Short mmCIF file of C-alpha atoms in Angstrom, two decimals:
data_model
loop_
_atom_site.label_atom_id
_atom_site.label_comp_id
_atom_site.label_asym_id
_atom_site.label_seq_id
_atom_site.Cartn_x
_atom_site.Cartn_y
_atom_site.Cartn_z
CA MET P 1 12.84 -6.19 12.85
CA ALA P 2 15.51 -3.96 11.16
CA VAL P 3 13.01 -1.17 10.48
CA GLU P 4 11.58 -1.64 14.00
CA SER P 5 15.00 -1.19 15.49
CA CYS P 6 15.72 1.90 13.44
CA LEU P 7 12.38 3.43 14.55
CA LEU P 8 13.11 2.67 18.30
CA ASN P 9 16.72 4.15 17.97
CA TRP P 10 15.51 7.25 16.28
CA GLY P 11 12.74 7.79 18.89
CA PHE P 12 9.95 7.55 16.31
CA LYS P 13 6.63 6.62 18.00
CA ARG P 14 4.42 6.69 14.95
CA ALA P 15 4.75 5.68 11.32
CA PHE P 16 2.22 6.93 8.86
CA THR P 17 3.48 4.87 5.70
CA VAL P 18 6.35 2.83 4.72
CA THR P 19 7.29 2.84 1.12
CA VAL P 20 8.95 -0.43 -0.21
CA ASP P 21 9.50 -2.17 -3.51
CA ASN P 22 7.48 -5.11 -4.70
CA ALA P 23 9.39 -8.07 -3.24
CA SER P 24 7.09 -10.52 -1.57
CA SER P 25 9.18 -10.57 1.53
CA ASN P 26 8.31 -6.94 2.07
CA ASP P 27 4.59 -7.99 2.51
CA VAL P 28 5.76 -10.08 5.49
CA ALA P 29 7.95 -7.27 6.91
CA ILE P 30 5.16 -4.69 6.60
CA ALA P 31 2.71 -7.02 8.44
CA TYR P 32 5.03 -7.50 11.30
CA LEU P 33 5.77 -3.81 11.45
CA LYS P 34 2.11 -3.02 11.57
CA LYS P 35 1.43 -5.46 14.36
CA LYS P 36 4.19 -3.84 16.47
CA ILE P 37 3.05 -0.32 15.84
CA VAL P 38 -0.49 -0.96 16.60
CA GLY P 39 0.51 -2.88 19.78
CA CYS P 40 2.43 0.25 21.01
CA GLY P 41 -0.75 2.29 20.68
CA PHE P 42 0.70 5.07 18.24
CA SER P 43 -1.00 4.05 15.02
CA ILE P 44 -3.28 5.93 12.78
CA LEU P 45 -6.43 3.96 11.88
CA ASN P 46 -4.56 0.80 13.05
CA CYS P 47 -1.93 1.27 10.31
CA LYS P 48 -4.49 0.50 7.69
CA TYR P 49 -2.58 2.57 5.12
CA LEU P 50 0.88 1.71 6.27
CA HIS P 51 2.05 -0.28 3.17
CA MET P 52 2.87 1.99 0.11
CA ARG P 53 4.34 0.38 -2.98
CA CYS P 54 7.27 2.22 -4.86
CA ILE P 55 5.94 3.49 -8.01
CA ALA P 56 9.38 3.62 -9.67
CA HIS P 57 9.66 -0.02 -9.35
CA ILE P 58 6.21 -0.70 -10.79
CA ILE P 59 6.98 1.58 -13.79
CA ASN P 60 10.16 -0.25 -14.40
CA LEU P 61 8.44 -3.58 -14.51
CA VAL P 62 5.73 -2.16 -16.80
CA ILE P 63 8.48 -0.88 -19.19
CA VAL P 64 10.37 -4.07 -19.18
CA ASP P 65 7.33 -6.16 -20.16
CA GLY P 66 6.71 -3.78 -23.02
CA LEU P 67 10.23 -4.03 -24.28
CA LYS P 68 10.67 -7.87 -24.07
CA GLU P 69 10.62 -8.16 -27.81
CA THR P 70 13.34 -5.84 -28.91
CA ASN P 71 12.41 -4.05 -32.20
CA VAL P 72 14.54 -4.89 -35.25
CA SER P 73 14.94 -1.08 -36.01
CA VAL P 74 16.68 -0.69 -32.54
CA LYS P 75 19.07 -3.37 -33.23
CA ARG P 76 20.02 -1.95 -36.54
CA VAL P 77 20.64 1.58 -35.05
CA ARG P 78 22.66 -0.07 -32.24
CA GLU P 79 24.91 -1.95 -34.52
CA ALA P 80 25.47 1.19 -36.68
CA GLU P 81 26.54 3.11 -33.69
CA ARG P 82 28.82 0.40 -32.54
CA TYR P 83 30.57 0.25 -35.78
CA ILE P 84 31.23 4.00 -35.95
CA ARG P 85 32.47 4.17 -32.30
CA GLN P 86 34.87 1.23 -32.66
CA SER P 87 37.45 3.51 -34.21
CA PRO P 88 38.45 7.05 -33.60
CA ALA P 89 39.07 7.31 -37.50
CA ARG P 90 35.45 6.19 -37.98
CA LEU P 91 34.13 8.59 -35.48
CA GLN P 92 36.03 11.55 -37.18
CA LYS P 93 34.60 10.54 -40.54
CA PHE P 94 31.04 10.48 -39.06
CA LYS P 95 31.70 14.02 -37.70
CA SER P 96 32.77 15.11 -41.20
CA CYS P 97 29.43 13.71 -42.50
CA CYS P 98 27.56 15.68 -39.96
CA GLU P 99 29.15 18.84 -41.01
CA MET P 100 28.39 18.22 -44.73
CA GLU P 101 24.76 17.53 -43.77
CA GLY P 102 24.62 20.70 -41.75
CA ILE P 103 23.82 18.95 -38.46
CA LYS P 104 24.77 20.94 -35.61
CA SER P 105 23.42 19.03 -32.60
CA LYS P 106 25.35 19.26 -29.42
CA SER P 107 24.57 15.65 -28.47
CA SER P 108 26.78 12.74 -29.77
CA LEU P 109 26.46 9.12 -30.46
CA CYS P 110 26.12 7.06 -27.35
CA LEU P 111 25.83 3.23 -26.78
CA ASP P 112 23.04 1.83 -24.45
CA VAL P 113 23.16 -0.78 -21.78
CA CYS P 114 20.92 -3.71 -22.25
CA THR P 115 19.87 -3.72 -18.48
CA ARG P 116 18.99 -0.06 -18.53
CA TRP P 117 16.02 0.88 -20.65
CA ASN P 118 16.71 4.62 -20.06
CA SER P 119 19.99 4.15 -21.80
CA THR P 120 18.29 2.73 -24.88
CA TYR P 121 15.91 5.77 -24.91
CA LEU P 122 18.88 8.19 -24.77
CA MET P 123 20.78 6.20 -27.43
CA LEU P 124 17.78 6.41 -29.80
CA ASN P 125 17.01 9.99 -29.00
CA ALA P 126 20.54 10.97 -29.84
CA ALA P 127 20.78 8.73 -32.93
CA GLN P 128 17.54 9.97 -34.72
CA LYS P 129 19.12 13.36 -35.13
CA PHE P 130 21.94 11.95 -37.24
CA GLU P 131 19.83 10.15 -39.76
CA ASN P 132 21.13 11.98 -42.70
CA ALA P 133 24.70 11.54 -41.40
CA PHE P 134 24.31 7.82 -41.22
CA ASP P 135 23.16 7.73 -44.81
CA ARG P 136 26.17 9.78 -46.12
CA TYR P 137 28.46 7.68 -44.05
CA ALA P 138 27.37 4.57 -45.76
CA THR P 139 28.54 6.14 -49.12
CA ILE P 140 32.02 7.04 -48.02
CA ASP P 141 32.78 3.84 -46.03
CA PRO P 142 32.14 0.56 -48.06
CA CYS P 143 33.00 -1.55 -45.00
CA PHE P 144 30.04 0.00 -43.03
CA LYS P 145 27.37 -1.59 -45.36
CA PHE P 146 29.26 -4.81 -45.66
CA ASP P 147 29.73 -5.46 -42.07
CA LEU P 148 26.16 -4.59 -41.01
CA GLN P 149 24.65 -6.73 -43.75
CA SER P 150 26.10 -9.77 -41.69
CA SER P 151 23.80 -8.97 -38.79
CA ASP P 152 20.58 -6.96 -39.20
CA GLY P 153 21.55 -4.63 -41.92
CA LEU P 154 21.65 -0.96 -42.42
CA PRO P 155 18.78 1.31 -40.80
CA ASP P 156 16.57 2.54 -43.59
CA SER P 157 13.83 5.30 -43.59
CA LEU P 158 11.24 2.85 -42.09
CA ASP P 159 13.66 1.98 -39.27
CA TRP P 160 14.15 5.70 -38.40
CA GLU P 161 10.50 6.23 -38.41
CA ASN P 162 10.04 3.36 -35.92
CA VAL P 163 12.88 4.76 -33.82
CA ARG P 164 11.10 8.08 -33.62
CA ARG P 165 7.89 6.57 -32.53
CA LEU P 166 9.71 4.43 -29.88
CA VAL P 167 11.60 7.54 -28.63
CA ASP P 168 8.20 9.19 -28.13
CA PHE P 169 6.82 6.12 -26.37
CA LEU P 170 9.87 5.78 -23.89
CA GLY P 171 10.00 9.62 -23.47
CA HIS P 172 6.69 9.60 -21.51
CA PHE P 173 8.11 7.10 -19.04
CA TYR P 174 11.56 8.59 -18.80
CA ASP P 175 10.22 11.98 -17.83
CA LEU P 176 7.73 10.34 -15.49
CA THR P 177 10.38 8.42 -13.61
CA LEU P 178 12.49 11.51 -13.30
CA ARG P 179 9.51 13.40 -11.72
CA ILE P 180 8.50 10.64 -9.33
CA SER P 181 12.12 10.07 -8.05
CA GLY P 182 12.79 13.67 -7.20
CA SER P 183 13.98 14.32 -3.63
CA ARG P 184 14.01 18.12 -3.48
CA TYR P 185 10.25 18.54 -3.99
CA VAL P 186 6.95 16.97 -2.99
CA THR P 187 5.87 13.99 -5.11
CA SER P 188 2.95 12.21 -3.28
CA ASN P 189 0.28 14.80 -4.69
CA ILE P 190 1.16 13.86 -8.21
CA PHE P 191 1.05 10.09 -7.82
CA PHE P 192 -2.63 9.45 -9.04
CA ASN P 193 -2.43 12.02 -11.71
CA GLU P 194 0.56 10.35 -13.15
CA ILE P 195 -0.69 6.66 -13.09
CA SER P 196 -4.04 7.96 -14.42
CA SER P 197 -2.34 9.48 -17.42
CA ILE P 198 -0.23 6.29 -17.89
CA ASN P 199 -3.51 4.26 -18.03
CA CYS P 200 -4.98 6.44 -20.62
CA LEU P 201 -1.85 6.38 -22.60
CA LEU P 202 -1.68 2.68 -22.64
CA GLN P 203 -5.34 2.37 -23.75
CA GLU P 204 -4.62 4.77 -26.56
CA TRP P 205 -1.68 2.58 -27.66
CA GLN P 206 -3.72 -0.69 -27.39
CA GLY P 207 -6.10 0.86 -30.04
CA SER P 208 -3.34 2.00 -32.37
CA ASN P 209 -3.19 0.88 -36.02
CA ASP P 210 0.55 0.18 -35.49
CA ILE P 211 0.61 -3.56 -34.67
CA GLU P 212 4.06 -3.33 -32.89
CA LEU P 213 2.81 -0.36 -30.74
CA ALA P 214 -0.54 -2.17 -30.08
CA CYS P 215 1.22 -5.39 -28.96
CA MET P 216 3.60 -3.45 -26.79
CA GLY P 217 0.59 -1.53 -25.24
CA ASP P 218 -1.15 -4.92 -24.48
CA ARG P 219 1.88 -6.38 -22.66
CA MET P 220 2.32 -3.22 -20.58
CA LYS P 221 -1.34 -2.93 -19.73
CA VAL P 222 -1.49 -6.44 -18.34
CA LYS P 223 1.48 -5.60 -15.90
CA PHE P 224 -0.09 -2.27 -15.18
CA ASP P 225 -3.43 -3.84 -14.31
CA LYS P 226 -1.60 -6.23 -11.95
CA TYR P 227 -0.64 -3.49 -9.62
CA TRP P 228 -3.10 -0.71 -10.36
CA GLY P 229 -6.04 -2.19 -12.32
CA ASP P 230 -8.20 -2.59 -9.32
CA PRO P 231 -8.61 0.63 -7.33
CA ASN P 232 -9.93 -1.15 -4.23
CA LYS P 233 -6.44 -2.82 -3.75
CA MET P 234 -4.60 0.44 -3.88
CA ASN P 235 -3.53 2.43 -0.80
CA LYS P 236 -6.26 5.07 -0.44
CA ILE P 237 -3.73 7.63 0.62
CA ILE P 238 -2.67 8.08 -3.00
CA TYR P 239 -6.27 9.41 -3.59
CA ILE P 240 -6.25 11.66 -0.42
CA THR P 241 -3.10 13.28 -1.64
CA VAL P 242 -4.93 14.48 -4.59
CA VAL P 243 -7.85 15.75 -2.39
CA VAL P 244 -5.64 17.92 -0.24
CA ASP P 245 -4.08 19.53 -3.26
CA PRO P 246 -6.08 22.83 -3.58
CA ARG P 247 -5.94 22.71 -7.38
CA TYR P 248 -7.87 19.50 -7.64
CA LYS P 249 -9.84 18.48 -4.46
CA LEU P 250 -12.89 16.04 -4.87
CA GLU P 251 -13.93 17.38 -8.22
CA PHE P 252 -10.86 16.19 -9.93
CA MET P 253 -11.14 12.78 -8.41
CA GLU P 254 -14.71 12.39 -9.65
CA PHE P 255 -13.59 13.57 -13.11
CA ALA P 256 -10.43 11.33 -13.09
CA LEU P 257 -11.96 8.19 -11.78
CA SER P 258 -14.95 8.50 -14.15
CA THR P 259 -12.64 8.91 -17.14
CA VAL P 260 -10.43 5.88 -16.20
CA TYR P 261 -13.08 3.45 -14.74
CA GLY P 262 -16.29 4.60 -16.39
CA LYS P 263 -18.99 7.00 -15.03
CA GLU P 264 -20.80 4.59 -12.69
CA LYS P 265 -17.80 2.92 -11.23
CA GLY P 266 -15.97 6.24 -10.85
CA MET P 267 -18.53 7.95 -8.96
CA GLU P 268 -18.87 4.97 -6.54
CA LEU P 269 -15.07 5.10 -6.02
CA ALA P 270 -15.32 8.78 -5.33
CA LYS P 271 -17.88 8.48 -2.60
CA LYS P 272 -15.64 5.81 -0.96
CA ILE P 273 -12.54 8.13 -1.19
CA LYS P 274 -14.69 10.91 0.51
CA LEU P 275 -15.68 8.66 3.31
CA THR P 276 -11.96 7.70 3.63
CA VAL P 277 -10.75 11.34 3.80
CA TYR P 278 -13.40 12.20 6.56
CA GLY P 279 -12.33 9.01 8.46
CA LEU P 280 -8.75 9.87 8.42
CA PHE P 281 -9.56 13.61 9.44
CA ASP P 282 -11.62 12.30 12.43
CA GLU P 283 -8.58 10.38 13.47
CA TYR P 284 -6.36 13.36 13.32
CA LYS P 285 -8.98 15.41 15.13
CA LYS P 286 -9.03 12.88 18.03
CA THR P 287 -5.21 13.06 18.29
CA TYR P 288 -5.35 16.87 18.19
CA GLN P 289 -7.79 17.05 21.01
CA ALA P 290 -5.81 14.62 23.08
CA GLU P 291 -2.57 16.60 22.71
CA HIS P 292 -4.14 20.06 23.15
CA GLY P 293 -6.62 19.10 25.87
CA CYS P 294 -9.52 20.33 23.81
CA GLY P 295 -13.07 19.26 24.13
CA SER P 296 -15.16 18.39 21.05
CA ASN P 297 -14.83 22.09 19.83
CA VAL P 298 -11.52 22.83 18.06
CA ALA P 299 -12.42 25.68 15.84
CA GLY P 300 -13.51 28.27 18.23
CA ASN P 301 -16.75 26.78 19.55
CA THR P 302 -18.06 28.26 22.89
CA SER P 303 -19.64 25.29 24.19
CA GLU P 304 -17.63 25.66 27.45
CA ASN P 305 -19.01 29.14 27.94
CA ASN P 306 -22.55 27.97 27.21
CA GLU P 307 -22.14 25.12 29.87
CA SER P 308 -20.90 27.62 32.57
CA GLU P 309 -23.80 29.86 31.82
CA GLY P 310 -26.18 26.89 31.88
CA ALA P 311 -24.88 26.02 35.29
CA LYS P 312 -25.72 29.62 36.58
CA LYS P 313 -29.00 29.79 34.73
CA LYS P 314 -30.80 26.42 34.85
CA SER P 315 -33.35 27.55 32.33
CA ARG P 316 -35.07 25.11 30.14
CA LEU P 317 -33.45 24.47 26.82
CA ASN P 318 -35.45 25.26 23.56
CA LEU P 319 -35.61 22.94 20.69
CA GLY P 320 -32.71 24.85 18.99
CA ASP P 321 -30.44 24.71 21.90
CA GLN P 322 -31.14 21.10 22.53
CA PHE P 323 -30.34 20.26 18.86
CA LEU P 324 -26.92 22.04 19.23
CA LYS P 325 -26.39 20.24 22.36
CA ASP P 326 -26.96 16.96 20.98
CA LYS P 327 -24.64 17.62 17.91
CA ILE P 328 -21.96 18.80 20.35
CA GLU P 329 -22.27 15.62 22.47
CA THR P 330 -22.10 13.24 19.55
CA GLY P 331 -19.17 15.23 18.05
CA GLU P 332 -20.77 16.36 14.90
CA ALA P 333 -21.05 20.04 15.51
CA ASN P 334 -17.56 21.00 14.38
CA ASN P 335 -16.19 17.57 13.90
CA LYS P 336 -15.34 18.15 10.28
CA TYR P 337 -15.27 22.05 10.18
CA ASP P 338 -11.81 22.35 8.81
CA LEU P 339 -12.40 19.65 6.11
CA ASP P 340 -15.72 21.02 5.14
CA CYS P 341 -14.56 24.53 4.66
CA TYR P 342 -11.63 23.47 2.57
CA LEU P 343 -13.75 21.26 0.26
CA ASN P 344 -16.47 23.94 0.00
CA GLU P 345 -13.96 26.57 -1.18
CA GLY P 346 -13.37 26.79 -4.96
CA ILE P 347 -10.34 25.18 -6.46
CA LYS P 348 -7.27 27.21 -6.91
CA VAL P 349 -6.77 28.21 -10.53
CA VAL P 350 -2.96 28.30 -11.39
CA ASP P 351 -1.52 29.66 -14.54
CA GLU P 352 0.27 27.02 -16.58
CA LYS P 353 3.50 29.00 -16.46
CA GLU P 354 3.29 29.62 -12.67
CA GLU P 355 4.95 27.08 -10.44
CA PHE P 356 2.66 26.13 -7.61
CA ASP P 357 4.29 25.44 -4.23
CA ILE P 358 1.91 23.19 -2.34
CA LEU P 359 3.85 23.17 0.87
CA LYS P 360 3.92 27.15 0.93
CA TRP P 361 0.19 27.14 0.27
CA TRP P 362 -0.62 24.95 3.27
CA GLN P 363 1.86 26.83 5.48
CA LEU P 364 0.08 30.14 4.69
CA ASN P 365 -3.37 28.49 5.23
CA SER P 366 -2.51 26.42 8.34
CA CYS P 367 -4.16 28.94 10.57
CA ARG P 368 -7.54 28.48 8.73
CA PHE P 369 -7.41 24.76 8.74
CA PRO P 370 -5.33 23.85 12.00
CA ILE P 371 -6.21 20.04 12.09
CA LEU P 372 -6.33 19.46 8.32
CA SER P 373 -2.90 21.17 8.01
CA ILE P 374 -1.50 18.50 10.43
CA MET P 375 -3.00 15.71 8.33
CA VAL P 376 -1.61 17.14 5.21
CA ARG P 377 1.83 17.51 6.53
CA ASP P 378 2.00 13.82 7.16
CA ILE P 379 0.52 12.94 3.69
CA LEU P 380 2.80 15.23 1.63
CA ALA P 381 5.83 13.88 3.47
CA MET P 382 4.95 10.43 2.15
CA PRO P 383 7.63 9.33 -0.52
CA ILE P 384 6.14 7.55 -3.44
CA SER P 385 9.46 6.20 -4.56
CA THR P 386 12.23 4.43 -2.61
CA VAL P 387 15.12 4.79 -5.06
CA ALA P 388 16.86 7.57 -7.15
CA SER P 389 15.93 7.73 -10.79
CA GLU P 390 19.06 6.10 -12.12
CA SER P 391 18.43 3.11 -9.90
CA ALA P 392 14.88 2.93 -10.96
CA PHE P 393 15.87 2.26 -14.67
CA SER P 394 18.07 -0.75 -13.80
CA THR P 395 16.52 -4.25 -14.45
CA ARG P 396 19.43 -6.49 -13.60
CA GLY P 397 22.83 -6.47 -12.09
CA ARG P 398 25.97 -4.71 -13.64
CA VAL P 399 26.81 -6.19 -17.05
CA LEU P 400 29.92 -5.13 -19.06
CA ASP P 401 30.09 -5.96 -22.74
CA PRO P 402 33.10 -5.50 -25.05
CA PHE P 403 31.87 -2.07 -25.97
CA ARG P 404 31.73 -0.68 -22.39
CA SER P 405 34.83 -2.33 -20.95
CA SER P 406 37.48 -0.51 -22.94
CA LEU P 407 39.70 2.16 -21.15
CA THR P 408 41.13 5.23 -22.50
CA PRO P 409 45.14 5.72 -22.10
CA LYS P 410 44.45 8.42 -19.48
CA ILE P 411 42.37 6.02 -17.40
CA VAL P 412 44.92 3.33 -17.73
CA GLU P 413 47.67 5.61 -16.71
CA ALA P 414 45.77 6.84 -13.68
CA LEU P 415 45.06 3.20 -12.65
CA ILE P 416 48.72 2.29 -12.97
CA CYS P 417 49.72 5.25 -10.90
CA ALA P 418 47.22 4.70 -8.21
CA LYS P 419 48.20 0.98 -8.10
CA GLU P 420 51.99 2.00 -7.54
CA TRP P 421 50.98 4.57 -4.92
CA LEU P 422 48.81 2.05 -3.10
CA GLN P 423 51.51 -0.58 -3.19
CA LYS P 424 54.12 1.62 -2.09
CA SER P 425 52.05 2.90 0.89
CA HIS P 426 52.02 -0.60 2.35
CA CYS P 427 55.67 -1.19 2.35
CA CYS P 428 57.08 -1.85 5.82
CA LYS P 429 59.59 0.77 7.21
CA SER P 430 61.73 0.48 10.26
CA ILE P 431 61.36 2.64 13.11
CA GLU P 432 64.68 4.22 12.52
CA GLU P 433 63.65 5.27 9.01
CA GLN P 434 60.43 6.76 10.31
CA ILE P 435 62.29 8.80 12.83
CA ALA P 436 64.84 9.85 10.31
CA ASP P 437 61.99 11.12 8.01
CA LEU P 438 60.31 13.00 10.95
CA GLU P 439 63.54 14.67 11.88
CA ARG P 440 64.21 15.90 8.40
CA LEU P 441 60.71 17.09 8.25
CA GLU P 442 61.06 19.20 11.31
CA GLU P 443 64.46 20.56 10.28
CA GLY P 444 62.80 21.74 7.12
CA MET P 445 60.07 23.40 8.96
CA ARG P 446 62.55 25.24 11.20
CA PHE P 447 64.43 26.51 8.08
CA ASP P 448 61.27 27.80 6.61
#
């Protein structure tokens, strides 16, 4: 009801899609909202494609399942970093080790948060650059090796190899989450391409000779298939967004679906998607005609002129004229003119270094495809993620451990000063004191 109230207050009569996370309560909310929108008579295809699941949340669930069993190498690197960062003296020694090893990286050691997998990725990505520095530090600080042996031990060459492999593993999903959570550019047209790439990547990991990587890939593939394994259960709009991208169109859909689901099943799905595209275009065509008072012809047909001429000359129609008349009456003459012209054109070839602006392309070509451009405007405006990238990484509530709850002297001083200022501001002052302060202020202003 909250979403319904917002739509009414904002004056929105139509809702194309609603993107929500994967909470089960959202299914009930979307069903209620769909019923209300359809009842108002402002729906598109009876809100058949209203419900859109947040890709960022699904990606996060997939990653969390893959990282359930924390790698021992990660624990060793984490404990080594914590030991060094516990003391400014140790950190200074470590910097000296970096200088002796010739490490000139601008990044520094950073601790991770157990509830944010992206922080684990950033920690490992930074730590791998200081492998030689860690080895040298172990030779100049005898307590380093002694303290770590009581837990998981020092990270060795095999551990660093595992860390580099895990960094590469998490890097794919880290970059993906940043791309799909962007708010300053269109994201809906990259949805299917991204999840198809993830599917292929997980299949590759499942067949890896590395046992840990294969097990991780298996766990992630199970969660992936729960949401995106059956293409018939996915919102068909995510396929249409690819079709309206002039770089891909239906040709890419056939190629991608055949690669992911096999040749036979992929081609069958491509045919269904093509019918879905035409069905959605027909819906927009009806709306366009109703708003503009057009007949069955929108793309410059001269049926009205033909009818007026036919009224003056009541001549018998030949077979060709009768054929065209039947097509016009059934709405097939120019019913899909925009879409057919668009699909029949060759795909747009873009140089890898060139940044393609899909919104600008459709703006420039809106005159050529008047109805299709309206449909594309709604499709590309659809968000595929509901949250910012940093929120997408979170798996639980805020958790503070001893290594992230310490305060620097400057922060402590600022907090104490702020506390004193806030407490003083709440002190009660008499009216006489306030008047006296005001008079002194006015006198100072006159003197100035």
